[in-house]
Tab-separated table of C-alpha atoms in Angstrom:
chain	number	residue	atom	x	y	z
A	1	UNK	CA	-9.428	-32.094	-9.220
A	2	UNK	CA	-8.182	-28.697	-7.926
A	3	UNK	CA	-8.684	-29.957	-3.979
A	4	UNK	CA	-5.036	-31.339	-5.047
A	5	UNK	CA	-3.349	-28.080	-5.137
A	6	UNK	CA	-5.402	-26.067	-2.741
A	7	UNK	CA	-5.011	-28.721	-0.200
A	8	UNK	CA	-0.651	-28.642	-0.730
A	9	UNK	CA	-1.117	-24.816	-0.297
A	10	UNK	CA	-2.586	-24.994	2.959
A	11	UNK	CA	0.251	-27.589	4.275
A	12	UNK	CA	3.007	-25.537	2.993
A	13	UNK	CA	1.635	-22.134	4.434
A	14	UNK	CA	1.703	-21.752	8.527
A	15	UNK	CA	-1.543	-20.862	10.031
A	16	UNK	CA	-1.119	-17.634	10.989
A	17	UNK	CA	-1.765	-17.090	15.165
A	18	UNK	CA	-4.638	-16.045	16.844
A	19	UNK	CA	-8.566	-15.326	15.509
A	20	UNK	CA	-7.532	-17.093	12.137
A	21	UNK	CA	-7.096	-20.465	14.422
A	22	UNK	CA	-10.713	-20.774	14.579
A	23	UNK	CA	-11.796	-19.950	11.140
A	24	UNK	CA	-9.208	-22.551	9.750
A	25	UNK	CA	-11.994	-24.823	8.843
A	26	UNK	CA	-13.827	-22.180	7.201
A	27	UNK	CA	-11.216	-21.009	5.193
A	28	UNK	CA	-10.789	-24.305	4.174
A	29	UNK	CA	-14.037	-24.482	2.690
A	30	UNK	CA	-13.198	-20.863	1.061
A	31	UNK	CA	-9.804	-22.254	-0.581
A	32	UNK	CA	-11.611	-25.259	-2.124
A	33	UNK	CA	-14.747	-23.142	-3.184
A	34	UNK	CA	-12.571	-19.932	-4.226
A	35	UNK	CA	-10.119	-22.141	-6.299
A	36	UNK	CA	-10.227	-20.283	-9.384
A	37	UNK	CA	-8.607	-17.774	-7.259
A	38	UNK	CA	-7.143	-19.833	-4.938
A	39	UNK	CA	-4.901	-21.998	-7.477
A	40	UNK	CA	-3.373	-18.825	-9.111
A	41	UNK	CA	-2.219	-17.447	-5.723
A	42	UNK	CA	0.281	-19.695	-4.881
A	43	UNK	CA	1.339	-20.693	-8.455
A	44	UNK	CA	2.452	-17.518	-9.689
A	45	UNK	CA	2.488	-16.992	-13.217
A	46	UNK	CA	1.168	-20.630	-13.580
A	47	UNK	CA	-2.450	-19.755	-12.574
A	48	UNK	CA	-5.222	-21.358	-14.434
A	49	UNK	CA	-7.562	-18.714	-15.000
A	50	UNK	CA	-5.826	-15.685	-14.936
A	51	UNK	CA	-8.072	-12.981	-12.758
A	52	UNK	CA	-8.759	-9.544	-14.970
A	53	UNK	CA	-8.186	-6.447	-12.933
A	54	UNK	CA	-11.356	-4.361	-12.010
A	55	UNK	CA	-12.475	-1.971	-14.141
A	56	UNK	CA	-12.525	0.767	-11.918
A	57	UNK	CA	-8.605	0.445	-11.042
A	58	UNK	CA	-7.966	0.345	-15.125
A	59	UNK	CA	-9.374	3.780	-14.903
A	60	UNK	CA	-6.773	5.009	-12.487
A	61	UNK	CA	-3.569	2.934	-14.303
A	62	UNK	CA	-1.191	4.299	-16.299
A	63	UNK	CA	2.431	3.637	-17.314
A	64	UNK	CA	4.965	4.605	-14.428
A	65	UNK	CA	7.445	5.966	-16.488
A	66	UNK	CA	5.661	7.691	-18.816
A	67	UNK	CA	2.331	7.992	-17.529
A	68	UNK	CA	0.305	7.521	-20.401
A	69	UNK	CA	-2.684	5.435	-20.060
A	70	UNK	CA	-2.263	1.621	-20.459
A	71	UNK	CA	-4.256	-1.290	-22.741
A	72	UNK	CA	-5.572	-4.245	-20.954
A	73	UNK	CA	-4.310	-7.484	-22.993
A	74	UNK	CA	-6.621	-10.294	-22.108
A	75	UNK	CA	-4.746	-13.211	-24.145
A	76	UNK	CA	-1.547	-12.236	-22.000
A	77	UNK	CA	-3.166	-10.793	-19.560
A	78	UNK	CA	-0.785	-7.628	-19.273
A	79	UNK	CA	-1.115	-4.692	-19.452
A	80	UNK	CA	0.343	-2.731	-22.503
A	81	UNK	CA	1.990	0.581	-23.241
A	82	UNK	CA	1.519	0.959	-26.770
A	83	UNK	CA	4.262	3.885	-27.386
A	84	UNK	CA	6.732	2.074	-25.163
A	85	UNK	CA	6.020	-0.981	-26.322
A	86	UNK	CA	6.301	-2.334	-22.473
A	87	UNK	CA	3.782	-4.441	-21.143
A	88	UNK	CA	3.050	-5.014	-16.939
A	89	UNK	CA	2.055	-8.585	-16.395
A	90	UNK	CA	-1.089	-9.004	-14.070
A	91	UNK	CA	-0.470	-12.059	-11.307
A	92	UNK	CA	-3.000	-12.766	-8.883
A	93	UNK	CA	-5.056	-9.895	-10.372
A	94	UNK	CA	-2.890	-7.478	-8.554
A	95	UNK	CA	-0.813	-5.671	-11.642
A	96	UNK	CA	2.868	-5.155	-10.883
A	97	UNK	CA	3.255	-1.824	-11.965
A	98	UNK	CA	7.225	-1.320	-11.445
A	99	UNK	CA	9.299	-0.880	-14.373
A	100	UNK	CA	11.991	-3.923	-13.441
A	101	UNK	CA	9.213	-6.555	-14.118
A	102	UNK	CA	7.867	-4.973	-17.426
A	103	UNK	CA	8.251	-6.896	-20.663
A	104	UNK	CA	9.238	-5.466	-24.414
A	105	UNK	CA	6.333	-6.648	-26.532
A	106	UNK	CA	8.195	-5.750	-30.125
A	107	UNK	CA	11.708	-7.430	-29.062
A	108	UNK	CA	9.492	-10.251	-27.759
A	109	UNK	CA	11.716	-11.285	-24.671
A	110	UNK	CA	10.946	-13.551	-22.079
A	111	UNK	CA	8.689	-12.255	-19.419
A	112	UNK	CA	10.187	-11.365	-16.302
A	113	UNK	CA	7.556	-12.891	-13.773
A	114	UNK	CA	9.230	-11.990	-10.188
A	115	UNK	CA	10.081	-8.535	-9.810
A	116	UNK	CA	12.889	-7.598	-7.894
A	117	UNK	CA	14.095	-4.277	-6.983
B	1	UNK	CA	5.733	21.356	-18.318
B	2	UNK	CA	3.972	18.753	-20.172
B	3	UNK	CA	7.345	18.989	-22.505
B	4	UNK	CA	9.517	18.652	-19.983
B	5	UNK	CA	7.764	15.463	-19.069
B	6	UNK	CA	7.590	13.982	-22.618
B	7	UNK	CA	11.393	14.928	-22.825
B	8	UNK	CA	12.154	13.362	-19.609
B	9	UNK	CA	10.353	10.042	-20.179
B	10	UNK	CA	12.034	9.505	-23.575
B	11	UNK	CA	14.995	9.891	-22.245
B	12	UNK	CA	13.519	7.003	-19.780
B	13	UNK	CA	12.446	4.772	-22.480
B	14	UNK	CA	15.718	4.974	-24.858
B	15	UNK	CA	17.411	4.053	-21.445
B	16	UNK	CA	14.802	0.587	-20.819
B	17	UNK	CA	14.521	-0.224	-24.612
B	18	UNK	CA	18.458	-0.097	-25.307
B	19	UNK	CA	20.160	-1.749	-22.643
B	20	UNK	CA	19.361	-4.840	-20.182
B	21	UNK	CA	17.852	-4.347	-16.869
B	22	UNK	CA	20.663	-3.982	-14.417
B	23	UNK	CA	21.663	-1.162	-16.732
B	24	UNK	CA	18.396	0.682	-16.752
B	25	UNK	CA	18.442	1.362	-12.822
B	26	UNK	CA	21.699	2.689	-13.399
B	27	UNK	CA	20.623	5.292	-16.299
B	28	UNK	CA	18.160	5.899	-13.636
B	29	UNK	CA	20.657	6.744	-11.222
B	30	UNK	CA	20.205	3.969	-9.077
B	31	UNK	CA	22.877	2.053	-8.993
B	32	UNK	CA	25.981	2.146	-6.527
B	33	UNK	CA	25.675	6.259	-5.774
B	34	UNK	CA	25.424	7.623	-2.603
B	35	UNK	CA	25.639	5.666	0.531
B	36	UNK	CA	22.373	4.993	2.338
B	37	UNK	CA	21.846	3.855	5.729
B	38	UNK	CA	20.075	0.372	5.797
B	39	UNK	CA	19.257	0.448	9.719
B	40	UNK	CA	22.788	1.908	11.558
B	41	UNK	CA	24.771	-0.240	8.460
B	42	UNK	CA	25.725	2.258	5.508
B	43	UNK	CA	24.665	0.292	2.248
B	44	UNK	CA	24.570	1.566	-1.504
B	45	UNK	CA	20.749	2.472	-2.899
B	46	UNK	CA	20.359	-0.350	-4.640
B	47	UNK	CA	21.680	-2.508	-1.839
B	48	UNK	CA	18.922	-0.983	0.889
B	49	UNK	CA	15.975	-1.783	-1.991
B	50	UNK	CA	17.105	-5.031	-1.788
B	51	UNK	CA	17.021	-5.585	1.700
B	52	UNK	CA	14.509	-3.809	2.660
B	53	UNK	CA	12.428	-5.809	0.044
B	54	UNK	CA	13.775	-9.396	1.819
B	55	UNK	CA	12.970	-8.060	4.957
B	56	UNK	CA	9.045	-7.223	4.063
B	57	UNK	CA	9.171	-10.860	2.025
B	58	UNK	CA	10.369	-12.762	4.975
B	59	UNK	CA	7.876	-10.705	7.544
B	60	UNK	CA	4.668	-10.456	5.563
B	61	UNK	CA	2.917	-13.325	7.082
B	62	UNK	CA	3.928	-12.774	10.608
B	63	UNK	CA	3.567	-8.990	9.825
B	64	UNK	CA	0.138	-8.276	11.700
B	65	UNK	CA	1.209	-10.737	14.795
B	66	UNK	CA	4.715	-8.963	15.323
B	67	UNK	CA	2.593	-5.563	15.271
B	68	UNK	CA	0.139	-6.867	18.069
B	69	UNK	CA	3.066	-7.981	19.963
B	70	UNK	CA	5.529	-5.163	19.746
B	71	UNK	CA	2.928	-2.680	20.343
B	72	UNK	CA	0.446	-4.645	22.479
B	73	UNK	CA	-1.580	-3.943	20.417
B	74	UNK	CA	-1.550	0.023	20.179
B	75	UNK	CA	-0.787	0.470	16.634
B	76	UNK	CA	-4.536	-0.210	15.908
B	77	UNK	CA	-5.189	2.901	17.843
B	78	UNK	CA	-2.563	4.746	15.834
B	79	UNK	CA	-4.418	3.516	12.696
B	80	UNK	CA	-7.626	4.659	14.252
B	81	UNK	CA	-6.870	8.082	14.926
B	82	UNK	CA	-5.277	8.231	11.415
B	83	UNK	CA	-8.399	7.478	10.078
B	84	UNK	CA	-10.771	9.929	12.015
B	85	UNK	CA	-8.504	12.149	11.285
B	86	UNK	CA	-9.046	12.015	7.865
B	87	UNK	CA	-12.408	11.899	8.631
B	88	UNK	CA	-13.499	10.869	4.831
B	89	UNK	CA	-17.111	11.356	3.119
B	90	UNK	CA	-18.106	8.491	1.026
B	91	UNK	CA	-17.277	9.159	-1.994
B	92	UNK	CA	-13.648	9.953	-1.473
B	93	UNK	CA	-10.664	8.254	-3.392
B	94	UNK	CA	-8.103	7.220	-1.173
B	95	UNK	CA	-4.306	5.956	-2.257
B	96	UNK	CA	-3.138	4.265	0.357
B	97	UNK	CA	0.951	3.906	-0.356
B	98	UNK	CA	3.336	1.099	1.483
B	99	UNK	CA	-0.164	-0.277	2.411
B	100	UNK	CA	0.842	-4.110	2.074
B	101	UNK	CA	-1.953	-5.897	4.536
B	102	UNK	CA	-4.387	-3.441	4.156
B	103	UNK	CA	-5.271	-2.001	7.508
B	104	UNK	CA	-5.926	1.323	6.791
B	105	UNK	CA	-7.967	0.459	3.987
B	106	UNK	CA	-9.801	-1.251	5.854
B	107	UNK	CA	-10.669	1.220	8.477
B	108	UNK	CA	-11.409	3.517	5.443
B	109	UNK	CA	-13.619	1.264	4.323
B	110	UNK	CA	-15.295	0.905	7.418
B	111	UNK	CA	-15.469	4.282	8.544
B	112	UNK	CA	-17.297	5.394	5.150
B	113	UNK	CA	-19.949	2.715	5.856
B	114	UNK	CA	-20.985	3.846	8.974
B	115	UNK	CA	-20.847	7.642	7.664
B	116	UNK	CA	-22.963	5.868	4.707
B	117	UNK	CA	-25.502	4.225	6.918
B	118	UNK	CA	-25.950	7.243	8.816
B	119	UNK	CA	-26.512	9.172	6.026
B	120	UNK	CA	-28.846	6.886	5.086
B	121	UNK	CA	-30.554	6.486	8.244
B	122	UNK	CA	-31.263	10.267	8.410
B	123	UNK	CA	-32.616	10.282	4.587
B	124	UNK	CA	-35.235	7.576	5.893
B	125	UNK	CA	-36.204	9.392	8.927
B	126	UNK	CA	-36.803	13.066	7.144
B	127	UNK	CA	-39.110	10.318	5.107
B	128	UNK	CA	-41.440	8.581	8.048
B	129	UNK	CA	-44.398	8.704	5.405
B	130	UNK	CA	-43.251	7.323	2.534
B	131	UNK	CA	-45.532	4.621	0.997
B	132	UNK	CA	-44.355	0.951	1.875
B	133	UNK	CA	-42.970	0.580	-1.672
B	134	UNK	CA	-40.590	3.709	-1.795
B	135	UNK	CA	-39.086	2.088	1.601
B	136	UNK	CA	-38.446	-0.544	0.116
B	137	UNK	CA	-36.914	0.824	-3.282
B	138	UNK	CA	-34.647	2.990	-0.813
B	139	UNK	CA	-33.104	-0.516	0.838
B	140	UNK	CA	-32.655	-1.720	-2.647
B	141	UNK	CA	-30.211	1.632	-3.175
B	142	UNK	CA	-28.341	1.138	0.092
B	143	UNK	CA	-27.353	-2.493	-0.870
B	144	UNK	CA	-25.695	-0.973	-4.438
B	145	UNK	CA	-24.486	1.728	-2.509
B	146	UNK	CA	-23.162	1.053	0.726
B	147	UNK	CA	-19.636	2.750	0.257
B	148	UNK	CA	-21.290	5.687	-1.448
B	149	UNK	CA	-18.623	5.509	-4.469
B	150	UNK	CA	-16.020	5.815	-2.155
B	151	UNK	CA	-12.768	3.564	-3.023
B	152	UNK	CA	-9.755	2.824	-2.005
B	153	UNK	CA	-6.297	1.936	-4.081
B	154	UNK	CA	-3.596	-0.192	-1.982
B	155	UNK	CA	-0.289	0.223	-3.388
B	156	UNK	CA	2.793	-1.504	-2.160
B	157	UNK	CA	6.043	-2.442	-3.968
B	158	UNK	CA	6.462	-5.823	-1.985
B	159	UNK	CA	4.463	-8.353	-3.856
B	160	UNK	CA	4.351	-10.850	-0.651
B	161	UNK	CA	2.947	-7.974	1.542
B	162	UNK	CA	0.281	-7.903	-0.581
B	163	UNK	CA	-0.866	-10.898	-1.345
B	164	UNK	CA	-1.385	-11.162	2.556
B	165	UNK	CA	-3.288	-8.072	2.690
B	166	UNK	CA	-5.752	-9.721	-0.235
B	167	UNK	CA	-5.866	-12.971	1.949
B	168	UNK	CA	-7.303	-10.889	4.750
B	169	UNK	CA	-9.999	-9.133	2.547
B	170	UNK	CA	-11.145	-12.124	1.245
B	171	UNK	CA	-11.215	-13.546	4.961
B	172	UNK	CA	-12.348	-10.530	6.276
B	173	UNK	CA	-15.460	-10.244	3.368
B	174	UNK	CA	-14.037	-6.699	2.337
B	175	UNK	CA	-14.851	-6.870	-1.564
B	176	UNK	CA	-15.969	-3.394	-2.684
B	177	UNK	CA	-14.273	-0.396	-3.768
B	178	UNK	CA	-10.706	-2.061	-2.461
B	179	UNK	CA	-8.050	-2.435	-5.650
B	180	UNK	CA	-4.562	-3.610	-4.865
B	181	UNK	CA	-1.397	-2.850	-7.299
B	182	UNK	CA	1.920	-3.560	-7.096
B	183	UNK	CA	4.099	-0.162	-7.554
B	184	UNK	CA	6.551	1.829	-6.442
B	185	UNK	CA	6.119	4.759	-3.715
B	186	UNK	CA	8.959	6.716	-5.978
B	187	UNK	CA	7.337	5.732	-9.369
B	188	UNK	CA	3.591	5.400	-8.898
B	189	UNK	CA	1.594	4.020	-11.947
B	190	UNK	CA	-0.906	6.845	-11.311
B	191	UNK	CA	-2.519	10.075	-13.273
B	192	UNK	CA	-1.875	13.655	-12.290
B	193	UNK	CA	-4.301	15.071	-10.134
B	194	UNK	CA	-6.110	11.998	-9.534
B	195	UNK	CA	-6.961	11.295	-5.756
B	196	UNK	CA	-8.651	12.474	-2.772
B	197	UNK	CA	-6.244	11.589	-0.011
B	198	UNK	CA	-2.710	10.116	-0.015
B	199	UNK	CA	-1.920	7.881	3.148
B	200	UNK	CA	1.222	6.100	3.824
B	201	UNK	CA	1.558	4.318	7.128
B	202	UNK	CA	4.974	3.274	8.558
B	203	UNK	CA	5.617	2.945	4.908
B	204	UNK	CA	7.845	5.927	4.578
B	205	UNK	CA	10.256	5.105	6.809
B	206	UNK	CA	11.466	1.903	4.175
B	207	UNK	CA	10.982	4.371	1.056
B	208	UNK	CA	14.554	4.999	-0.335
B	209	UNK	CA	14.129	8.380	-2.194
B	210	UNK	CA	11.517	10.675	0.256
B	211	UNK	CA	11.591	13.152	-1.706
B	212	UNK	CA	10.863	11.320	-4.577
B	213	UNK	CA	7.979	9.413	-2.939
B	214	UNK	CA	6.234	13.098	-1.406
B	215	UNK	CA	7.134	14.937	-4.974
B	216	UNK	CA	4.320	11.340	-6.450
B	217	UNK	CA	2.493	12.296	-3.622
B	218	UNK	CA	2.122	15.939	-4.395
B	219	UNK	CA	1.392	14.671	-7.938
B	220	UNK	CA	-1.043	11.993	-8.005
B	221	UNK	CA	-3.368	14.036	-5.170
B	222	UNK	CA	-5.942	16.234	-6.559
B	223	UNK	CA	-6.188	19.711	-5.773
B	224	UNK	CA	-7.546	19.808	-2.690
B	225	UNK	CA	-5.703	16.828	-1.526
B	226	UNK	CA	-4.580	15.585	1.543
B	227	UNK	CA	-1.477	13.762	2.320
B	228	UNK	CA	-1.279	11.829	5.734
B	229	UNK	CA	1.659	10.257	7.105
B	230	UNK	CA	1.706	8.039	10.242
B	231	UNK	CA	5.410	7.038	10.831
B	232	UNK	CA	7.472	6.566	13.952
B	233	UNK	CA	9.335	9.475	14.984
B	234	UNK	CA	11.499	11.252	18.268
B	235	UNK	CA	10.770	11.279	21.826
B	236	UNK	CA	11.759	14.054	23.336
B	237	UNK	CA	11.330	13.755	26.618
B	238	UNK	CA	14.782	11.949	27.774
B	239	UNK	CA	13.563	9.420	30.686
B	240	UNK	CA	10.973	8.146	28.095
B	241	UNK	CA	13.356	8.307	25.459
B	242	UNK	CA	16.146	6.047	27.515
B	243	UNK	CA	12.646	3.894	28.031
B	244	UNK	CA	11.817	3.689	24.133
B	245	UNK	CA	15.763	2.703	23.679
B	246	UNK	CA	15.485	0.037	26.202
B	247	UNK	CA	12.319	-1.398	25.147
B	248	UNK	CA	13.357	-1.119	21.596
B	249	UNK	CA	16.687	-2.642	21.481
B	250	UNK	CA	16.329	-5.118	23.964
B	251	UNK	CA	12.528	-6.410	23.466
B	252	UNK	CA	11.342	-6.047	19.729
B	253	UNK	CA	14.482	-7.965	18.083
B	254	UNK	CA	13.342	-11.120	21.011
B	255	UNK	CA	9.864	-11.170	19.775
B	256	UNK	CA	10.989	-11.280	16.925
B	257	UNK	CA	12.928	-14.057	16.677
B	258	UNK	CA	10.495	-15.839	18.966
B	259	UNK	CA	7.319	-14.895	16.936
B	260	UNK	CA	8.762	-14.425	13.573
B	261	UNK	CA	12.258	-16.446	13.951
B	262	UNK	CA	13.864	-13.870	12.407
B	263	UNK	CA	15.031	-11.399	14.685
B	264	UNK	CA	17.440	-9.232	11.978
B	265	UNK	CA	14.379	-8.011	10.888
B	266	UNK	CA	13.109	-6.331	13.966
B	267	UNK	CA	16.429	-5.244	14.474
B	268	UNK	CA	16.743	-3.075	11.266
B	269	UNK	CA	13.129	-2.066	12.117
B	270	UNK	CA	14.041	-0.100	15.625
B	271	UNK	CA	17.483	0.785	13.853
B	272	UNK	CA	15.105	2.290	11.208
B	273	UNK	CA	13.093	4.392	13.795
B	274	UNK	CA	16.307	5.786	15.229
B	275	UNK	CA	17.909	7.177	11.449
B	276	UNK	CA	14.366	8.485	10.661
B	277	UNK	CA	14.636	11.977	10.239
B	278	UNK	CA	12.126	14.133	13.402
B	279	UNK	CA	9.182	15.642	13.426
B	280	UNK	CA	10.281	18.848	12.004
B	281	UNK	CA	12.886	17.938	9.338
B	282	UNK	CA	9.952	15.348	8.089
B	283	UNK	CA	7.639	18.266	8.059
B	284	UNK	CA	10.189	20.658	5.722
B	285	UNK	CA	10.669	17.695	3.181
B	286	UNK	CA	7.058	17.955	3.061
B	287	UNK	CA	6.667	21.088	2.386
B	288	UNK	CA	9.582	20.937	-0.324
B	289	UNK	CA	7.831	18.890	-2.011
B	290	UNK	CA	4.870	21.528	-2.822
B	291	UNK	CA	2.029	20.838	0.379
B	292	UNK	CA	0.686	23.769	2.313
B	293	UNK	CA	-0.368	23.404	6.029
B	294	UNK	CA	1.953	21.051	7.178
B	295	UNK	CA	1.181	20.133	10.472
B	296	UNK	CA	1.845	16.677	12.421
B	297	UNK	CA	0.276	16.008	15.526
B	298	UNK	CA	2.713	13.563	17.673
B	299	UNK	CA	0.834	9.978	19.646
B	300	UNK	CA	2.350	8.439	23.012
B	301	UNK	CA	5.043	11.596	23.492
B	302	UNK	CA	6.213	11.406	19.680
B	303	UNK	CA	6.987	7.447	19.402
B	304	UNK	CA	4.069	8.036	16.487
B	305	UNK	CA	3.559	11.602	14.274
B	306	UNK	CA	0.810	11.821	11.871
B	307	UNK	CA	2.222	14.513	9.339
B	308	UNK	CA	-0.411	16.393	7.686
B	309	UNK	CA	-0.315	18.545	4.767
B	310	UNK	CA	-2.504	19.896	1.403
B	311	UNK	CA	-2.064	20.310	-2.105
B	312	UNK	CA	-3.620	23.658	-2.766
């Protein structure tokens, strides 16, 4: 069921040159068996099973404009700045951590998924 | 201080909460202000972000293949020497800034697993008559171990740059102690005081406020701290300077559009190079912005400086 996908990812992307040539096949196999992963990479904020950040980087995370420390939100998975009422979406499991893709929890507007400087 | 700060991010968040987004970049003064130089074009701030975000989008997949080929291949010696220069101890925290595909980190990482095993190898051999069963509890430590609590932080603003750099880790089989976050060099989502050493690799060059990215540097390091910056710079000596030019101008914006098929790119990177400020100017911003020691060490005749400095 998710070869679908995974498979349409690898057409669309070009093989990058060189070394990777020869661990195409492999990486193949990776796609397919990584797919929980795999399927939210090139989906965006569509992903299936949206991947919770580390622990250890929560640690290190706070707010960039205010710099208080930040609440991980695992139904939205965002995370939230309780005084600002801001929360950072988390895509890929990277966090995107710059102010221009944060969302306003209490006004409860549309989240801004691509951040753009 | 801590008032100041509180002061100054209200200020912030009555600008984000009351008005819509285009707005809020211009409470933060970033909107059409000063002219900028986007390569040798002059371009508002807010126009430069923008392009020098497309550019990074439209280059992130080719981005390790172009450096190969426009370098031929040197640039992984530049990234070497960066990294013994740093010289870390597992256990060190390292931020690595404009980091997109993750090279550094992952000489970082490697680098503190071969100080690790060595380490470890020693431990064993002060050891030779330990029973068969403590040997083998030591291996099972190593395996939890490896990196010795050392870890490293990739931050990058372009979302594309990273998402290749995480493609390679996962290809690559580099797991541990490697987080990646999307930020900005000017506005980094970290604590005060909070990191071992600060690297940003021909990431400065692309940052639109300098002395807002080394003023988050200063911050975010820990006392102690050391900020490293690899970057192209100025060759001084004129016949390899009229060389560079040549080279530059002519070759890189070809390879690019044969390799990447975008040769615009390549052609605000060398522009880039050229409106970079030198050696020394770099090494006064740096020490405006708080570091002691500032030192840089020039590569290949000053084509590459690594700029040195410590929060003390």
């Amino acid at each position: 069921m998710l070869r679908g996908p995974a498979l349409l990812l690898l057409l669309r992307r070009p093989a990058p040159g060189g070394p990777a040539h020869g661990r195409h096949c492999h990486r193949q196999q990776e796609r397919e068996q990584g797919s929980g992963s795999g399927s939210g990479s090139g989906s965006g904020s569509g992903s299936a099973r949206p991947q919770p950040p580390e622990p250890s980087l929560l640690r290190f995370l706070v707010c960039p404009l205010s710099k208080r420390p930040l609440r991980y939100e695992e139904a939205t998975n965002e995370l939230i700045n309780e005084e600002l009422g801001i929360a950072y979406p988390i895509i890929d499991g990277i966090p995107n951590m710059v102010p221009e893709a944060a969302r306003m929890t209490h006004k409860k507007a549309p989240a801004e998924g691509s951040e753009q400087p | 201080m801590a008032a100041v700060r509180l002061w100054r991010w209200r200020c912030r968040c009555r600008a984000l909460l009351s008005r819509p987004a285009g707005a809020v970049r211009a409470q933060r003064g970033l909107a059409a202000g000063p002219e900028m130089h986007f390569g040798f074009q002059t371009v508002t701030e807010e126009e430069r972000r923008e392009k020098i975000y497309q550019v990074f989008e439209t280059v992130a997949k080719k981005y390790d293949v172009m450096n190969d080929s426009m370098t031929l291949g040197i640039h992984r010696v530049w990234k070497d020497i960066l990294v013994h220069k740093m010289n870390p101890c597992p256990g060190t925290l390292l931020l690595d800034v404009a980091g997109g595909t993750g090279d550094i980190a992952f000489r970082f990482i490697n680098y503190v697993r071969s100080v690790r095993q060595r380490q470890l190898q020693r431990k064993l051999k002060h050891n030779q008559n330990l029973s068969w069963q403590e040997i083998f509890e030591s291996y099972q430590e190593d395996k939890f171990n490896s990196l010795g609590d050392s870890q490293v932080v990739v931050c990058d603003i372009n979302r594309e740059m990273l998402k290749v750099g995480k493609q390679k880790a996962q290809r690559l089989g580099y797991s541990e102690g490697l987080s990646w976050v999307l930020g900005n060099a000017e506005e980094l989502p970290f604590d005060d005081d909070k990191f071992d050493v600060y690297t940003i690799a021909f990431g400065i060059r692309n940052v639109t406020r300098i002395d807002l990215a080394l003023q988050e540097a200063y911050r975010v390091l820990k006392p102690g701290g050391r900020f490293l910056c690899l970057e192209f710079s100025h060759v001084s000596n004129p016949l390899l300077s009229r060389l560079y030019d040549l080279y530059s101008f002519q070759v890189i914006p070809v390879l690019g559009e044969v390799i990447a098929g975008d040769w615009r790119s390549y052609q605000y990177l060398v522009e880039s190079i050229r409106q970079f400020p030198p050696q020394e100017e770099l090494k006064a911003m740096i020490e405006d912005a708080g570091f002691f020691k500032v030192d840089y060490e020039n590569l290949n005749f000053g084509i590459v400086a690594i700029h040195s400095g410590f929060k003390l």
